PDB file of C-alpha atoms in Angstrom:
ATOM      1  CA  ARG A  45       0.006  -5.045 -24.348  1.00 30.00           C
ATOM      2  CA  ALA A  46      -1.447  -1.653 -25.183  1.00 34.00           C
ATOM      3  CA  GLN A  47      -3.113   0.383 -22.476  1.00 38.00           C
ATOM      4  CA  ILE A  48      -4.802   3.744 -22.618  1.00 38.00           C
ATOM      5  CA  CYS A  49      -3.612   6.085 -19.915  1.00 45.00           C
ATOM      6  CA  PRO A  50      -5.127   9.538 -19.336  1.00 50.00           C
ATOM      7  CA  PRO A  51      -2.743  12.531 -19.448  1.00 49.00           C
ATOM      8  CA  GLY A  52      -0.898  12.957 -16.180  1.00 52.00           C
ATOM      9  CA  ARG A  53      -1.327   9.299 -15.265  1.00 53.00           C
ATOM     10  CA  SER A  54       1.400   6.698 -15.127  1.00 55.00           C
ATOM     11  CA  LEU A  55       1.654   3.298 -16.713  1.00 55.00           C
ATOM     12  CA  ILE A  56       4.594   2.571 -14.417  1.00 69.00           C
ATOM     13  CA  ALA A  57       3.815   0.323 -11.474  1.00 80.00           C
ATOM     14  CA  CYS A  58       6.298  -0.966  -8.907  1.00 86.00           C
ATOM     15  CA  VAL A  59       5.533  -3.854  -6.563  1.00 88.00           C
ATOM     16  CA  PHE A  60       7.250  -3.598  -3.167  1.00 80.00           C
ATOM     17  CA  CYS A  61       7.947  -6.935  -1.577  1.00 80.00           C
ATOM     18  CA  CYS A  62      10.698  -8.150   0.702  1.00 81.00           C
ATOM     19  CA  LEU A  63      11.083  -9.794   4.086  1.00 79.00           C
ATOM     20  CA  GLN A  64       8.940  -8.623   6.983  1.00 78.00           C
ATOM     21  CA  SER A  65      10.396  -5.704   8.948  1.00 73.00           C
ATOM     22  CA  SER A  66      13.051  -4.972   6.319  1.00 76.00           C
ATOM     23  CA  GLY A  67      12.288  -1.271   5.795  1.00 80.00           C
ATOM     24  CA  LYS A  68       9.713  -1.229   2.981  1.00 83.00           C
ATOM     25  CA  SER A  69       7.679   1.450   4.727  1.00 84.00           C
ATOM     26  CA  SER A  70      10.696   3.727   5.049  1.00 87.00           C
ATOM     27  CA  VAL A  71      11.474   3.390   1.334  1.00 91.00           C
ATOM     28  CA  LEU A  72       7.875   4.107   0.303  1.00 92.00           C
ATOM     29  CA  GLU A  73       7.647   7.097   2.617  1.00 93.00           C
ATOM     30  CA  SER A  74      10.937   8.435   1.229  1.00 94.00           C
ATOM     31  CA  ILE A  75       9.517   8.272  -2.294  1.00 93.00           C
ATOM     32  CA  VAL A  76       6.364  10.124  -1.222  1.00 94.00           C
ATOM     33  CA  GLY A  77       8.137  12.517   1.130  1.00 94.00           C
ATOM     34  CA  ARG A  78       5.577  11.962   3.900  1.00 94.00           C
ATOM     35  CA  ASP A  79       5.157   9.645   6.891  1.00 95.00           C
ATOM     36  CA  PHE A  80       1.814   7.957   6.274  1.00 96.00           C
ATOM     37  CA  LEU A  81       2.184   4.188   6.708  1.00 94.00           C
ATOM     38  CA  PRO A  82       1.351   2.238   9.869  1.00 92.00           C
ATOM     39  CA  ARG A  83       4.425   1.062  11.774  1.00 87.00           C
ATOM     40  CA  GLY A  84       5.022  -1.689  14.274  1.00 80.00           C
ATOM     41  CA  SER A  85       6.708  -5.010  14.826  1.00 75.00           C
ATOM     42  CA  GLY A  86       5.856  -8.238  13.072  1.00 74.00           C
ATOM     43  CA  ILE A  87       3.339  -8.163  10.250  1.00 80.00           C
ATOM     44  CA  VAL A  88       1.942  -4.637   9.880  1.00 85.00           C
ATOM     45  CA  THR A  89       1.050  -4.637   6.170  1.00 88.00           C
ATOM     46  CA  ARG A  90      -1.757  -7.198   6.059  1.00 90.00           C
ATOM     47  CA  ARG A  91      -3.520  -6.060   2.887  1.00 94.00           C
ATOM     48  CA  PRO A  92      -2.118  -4.901  -0.442  1.00 94.00           C
ATOM     49  CA  LEU A  93      -1.866  -1.110  -0.619  1.00 95.00           C
ATOM     50  CA  VAL A  94      -2.212   0.209  -4.163  1.00 94.00           C
ATOM     51  CA  LEU A  95      -0.705   3.681  -3.908  1.00 95.00           C
ATOM     52  CA  GLN A  96      -1.205   6.007  -6.861  1.00 95.00           C
ATOM     53  CA  LEU A  97       0.950   9.126  -6.839  1.00 95.00           C
ATOM     54  CA  HIS A  98      -0.348  12.088  -8.831  1.00 95.00           C
ATOM     55  CA  LYS A  99       1.869  15.081  -9.564  1.00 94.00           C
ATOM     56  CA  THR A 100       0.019  18.374  -9.169  1.00 94.00           C
ATOM     57  CA  GLU A 101       1.036  21.875 -10.149  1.00 92.00           C
ATOM     58  CA  GLY A 102       1.120  23.200  -6.616  1.00 83.00           C
ATOM     59  CA  GLY A 103      -1.420  23.617  -3.893  1.00 86.00           C
ATOM     60  CA  GLN A 104      -1.882  21.549  -0.788  1.00 90.00           C
ATOM     61  CA  GLU A 105      -0.855  17.897  -0.666  1.00 95.00           C
ATOM     62  CA  TYR A 106      -3.735  15.566   0.081  1.00 97.00           C
ATOM     63  CA  ALA A 107      -4.773  11.931  -0.042  1.00 97.00           C
ATOM     64  CA  GLU A 108      -7.974  10.126  -1.000  1.00 97.00           C
ATOM     65  CA  PHE A 109      -9.075   6.536  -0.480  1.00 97.00           C
ATOM     66  CA  LEU A 110     -11.234   4.659  -2.971  1.00 95.00           C
ATOM     67  CA  HIS A 111     -13.406   3.382  -0.099  1.00 95.00           C
ATOM     68  CA  ALA A 112     -14.033   6.993   1.084  1.00 93.00           C
ATOM     69  CA  PRO A 113     -14.342   8.904  -2.211  1.00 86.00           C
ATOM     70  CA  ARG A 114     -15.682  12.190  -0.856  1.00 89.00           C
ATOM     71  CA  LYS A 115     -13.165  12.539   1.952  1.00 96.00           C
ATOM     72  CA  ARG A 116      -9.868  14.403   1.476  1.00 96.00           C
ATOM     73  CA  PHE A 117      -7.048  13.822   3.939  1.00 98.00           C
ATOM     74  CA  SER A 118      -4.520  16.634   4.341  1.00 97.00           C
ATOM     75  CA  ASP A 119      -3.316  15.277   7.702  1.00 98.00           C
ATOM     76  CA  PHE A 120      -1.058  12.331   6.894  1.00 97.00           C
ATOM     77  CA  ALA A 121      -1.283  10.984  10.454  1.00 97.00           C
ATOM     78  CA  ALA A 122      -4.999  10.541   9.674  1.00 98.00           C
ATOM     79  CA  VAL A 123      -4.019   8.656   6.494  1.00 98.00           C
ATOM     80  CA  ARG A 124      -1.946   6.269   8.644  1.00 97.00           C
ATOM     81  CA  LYS A 125      -4.903   5.722  10.985  1.00 97.00           C
ATOM     82  CA  GLU A 126      -7.302   5.174   8.069  1.00 98.00           C
ATOM     83  CA  ILE A 127      -5.011   2.500   6.582  1.00 97.00           C
ATOM     84  CA  ALA A 128      -4.828   0.726   9.959  1.00 94.00           C
ATOM     85  CA  ASP A 129      -8.593   1.007  10.523  1.00 95.00           C
ATOM     86  CA  GLU A 130      -9.428  -0.218   7.014  1.00 96.00           C
ATOM     87  CA  THR A 131      -7.007  -3.136   7.432  1.00 94.00           C
ATOM     88  CA  ASP A 132      -8.642  -4.100  10.739  1.00 93.00           C
ATOM     89  CA  ARG A 133     -12.099  -3.765   9.173  1.00 93.00           C
ATOM     90  CA  MET A 134     -11.252  -6.547   6.721  1.00 91.00           C
ATOM     91  CA  THR A 135      -8.940  -8.736   8.828  1.00 88.00           C
ATOM     92  CA  GLY A 136     -10.013  -7.955  12.374  1.00 85.00           C
ATOM     93  CA  LYS A 137      -7.337  -7.237  14.943  1.00 80.00           C
ATOM     94  CA  SER A 138      -5.710 -10.577  14.149  1.00 79.00           C
ATOM     95  CA  LYS A 139      -2.442 -11.166  12.348  1.00 80.00           C
ATOM     96  CA  ALA A 140      -4.299 -12.558   9.339  1.00 84.00           C
ATOM     97  CA  ILE A 141      -3.886 -11.131   5.840  1.00 88.00           C
ATOM     98  CA  SER A 142      -6.412 -10.301   3.133  1.00 91.00           C
ATOM     99  CA  ASN A 143      -6.050 -10.178  -0.656  1.00 92.00           C
ATOM    100  CA  VAL A 144      -8.495  -7.248  -0.847  1.00 95.00           C
ATOM    101  CA  PRO A 145      -6.431  -4.149  -1.639  1.00 95.00           C
ATOM    102  CA  ILE A 146      -6.670  -0.689  -0.129  1.00 96.00           C
ATOM    103  CA  HIS A 147      -6.523   1.958  -2.861  1.00 97.00           C
ATOM    104  CA  LEU A 148      -4.898   5.250  -1.876  1.00 97.00           C
ATOM    105  CA  SER A 149      -4.163   8.245  -4.098  1.00 96.00           C
ATOM    106  CA  ILE A 150      -1.763  10.990  -3.034  1.00 97.00           C
ATOM    107  CA  TYR A 151      -1.775  14.324  -4.845  1.00 96.00           C
ATOM    108  CA  SER A 152       1.353  16.430  -4.466  1.00 96.00           C
ATOM    109  CA  PRO A 153       3.704  18.706  -6.412  1.00 96.00           C
ATOM    110  CA  HIS A 154       6.594  16.699  -4.888  1.00 94.00           C
ATOM    111  CA  VAL A 155       5.888  13.303  -6.510  1.00 94.00           C
ATOM    112  CA  VAL A 156       5.977  11.817  -9.999  1.00 92.00           C
ATOM    113  CA  ASN A 157       3.041   9.995 -11.559  1.00 93.00           C
ATOM    114  CA  LEU A 158       3.636   6.467 -10.362  1.00 92.00           C
ATOM    115  CA  THR A 159       1.777   3.484  -8.931  1.00 93.00           C
ATOM    116  CA  LEU A 160       3.396   1.656  -6.019  1.00 93.00           C
ATOM    117  CA  ILE A 161       2.013  -1.571  -4.595  1.00 93.00           C
ATOM    118  CA  ASP A 162       2.959  -2.393  -1.010  1.00 92.00           C
ATOM    119  CA  LEU A 163       2.484  -6.041  -0.085  1.00 92.00           C
ATOM    120  CA  PRO A 164       2.813  -7.971   3.174  1.00 89.00           C
ATOM    121  CA  GLY A 165       6.405  -8.948   3.881  1.00 85.00           C
ATOM    122  CA  LEU A 166       7.573 -12.455   3.151  1.00 86.00           C
ATOM    123  CA  THR A 167       7.953 -14.731   6.137  1.00 84.00           C
ATOM    124  CA  LYS A 168       9.324 -18.217   6.697  1.00 83.00           C
ATOM    125  CA  VAL A 169       7.027 -19.368   9.508  1.00 83.00           C
ATOM    126  CA  ALA A 170       3.607 -18.566  10.889  1.00 81.00           C
ATOM    127  CA  VAL A 171       3.562 -16.945  14.316  1.00 78.00           C
ATOM    128  CA  GLU A 172       0.874 -17.238  16.962  1.00 75.00           C
ATOM    129  CA  GLY A 173      -2.426 -15.932  15.650  1.00 73.00           C
ATOM    130  CA  GLN A 174      -1.581 -16.586  11.990  1.00 81.00           C
ATOM    131  CA  PRO A 175      -2.865 -19.461   9.879  1.00 79.00           C
ATOM    132  CA  GLU A 176      -0.292 -22.125   9.036  1.00 83.00           C
ATOM    133  CA  SER A 177      -0.824 -21.276   5.361  1.00 86.00           C
ATOM    134  CA  ILE A 178       0.370 -17.657   5.730  1.00 88.00           C
ATOM    135  CA  VAL A 179       3.793 -18.318   4.181  1.00 89.00           C
ATOM    136  CA  GLN A 180       2.211 -19.704   1.008  1.00 92.00           C
ATOM    137  CA  ASP A 181      -0.643 -17.150   1.100  1.00 91.00           C
ATOM    138  CA  ILE A 182       1.816 -14.231   1.028  1.00 91.00           C
ATOM    139  CA  GLU A 183       3.924 -15.853  -1.698  1.00 92.00           C
ATOM    140  CA  ASN A 184       0.792 -16.377  -3.820  1.00 93.00           C
ATOM    141  CA  MET A 185      -0.264 -12.756  -3.288  1.00 91.00           C
ATOM    142  CA  VAL A 186       3.176 -11.526  -4.361  1.00 91.00           C
ATOM    143  CA  ARG A 187       3.114 -13.687  -7.503  1.00 90.00           C
ATOM    144  CA  THR A 188      -0.347 -12.392  -8.412  1.00 90.00           C
ATOM    145  CA  TYR A 189       0.750  -8.748  -8.233  1.00 87.00           C
ATOM    146  CA  VAL A 190       4.100  -9.300  -9.940  1.00 86.00           C
ATOM    147  CA  ASP A 191       2.341 -11.110 -12.801  1.00 85.00           C
ATOM    148  CA  LYS A 192      -0.075  -8.170 -13.191  1.00 80.00           C
ATOM    149  CA  VAL A 193       2.699  -5.621 -13.723  1.00 72.00           C
ATOM    150  CA  LYS A 194       4.876  -7.694 -16.084  1.00 64.00           C
TER     151      LYS A 194
END
């Protein structure tokens, strides 16, 4: 299918999905060259994160969220906190997931133009505080995103 892509933008999109707690965050942060993702045990990624990397010609690295369009983040610890806060805003402090994505753009001379999609890790059983349908919910979410980038 044909798509129009502005100069400097990427048509390449990679969906990151594997088992929970298998190191997805470390791989994504290695690609970006910054620590910016929430960490913890169990299910930490509870909403899709659509991460658009934009190569710049120098200057300071910064991040912007679609839900906070006029706010630039140059402190990547603040990016981590914003992802966690925005996740909790939609899902509460529970272990539930949401299909509503968080859109984050990172501008840096150290990245290539690329879109990465971080999804909740696959699991085999629901744990306390999760709906019984979480296994199927995550699988459905993964299929939806994989089908979009085919």
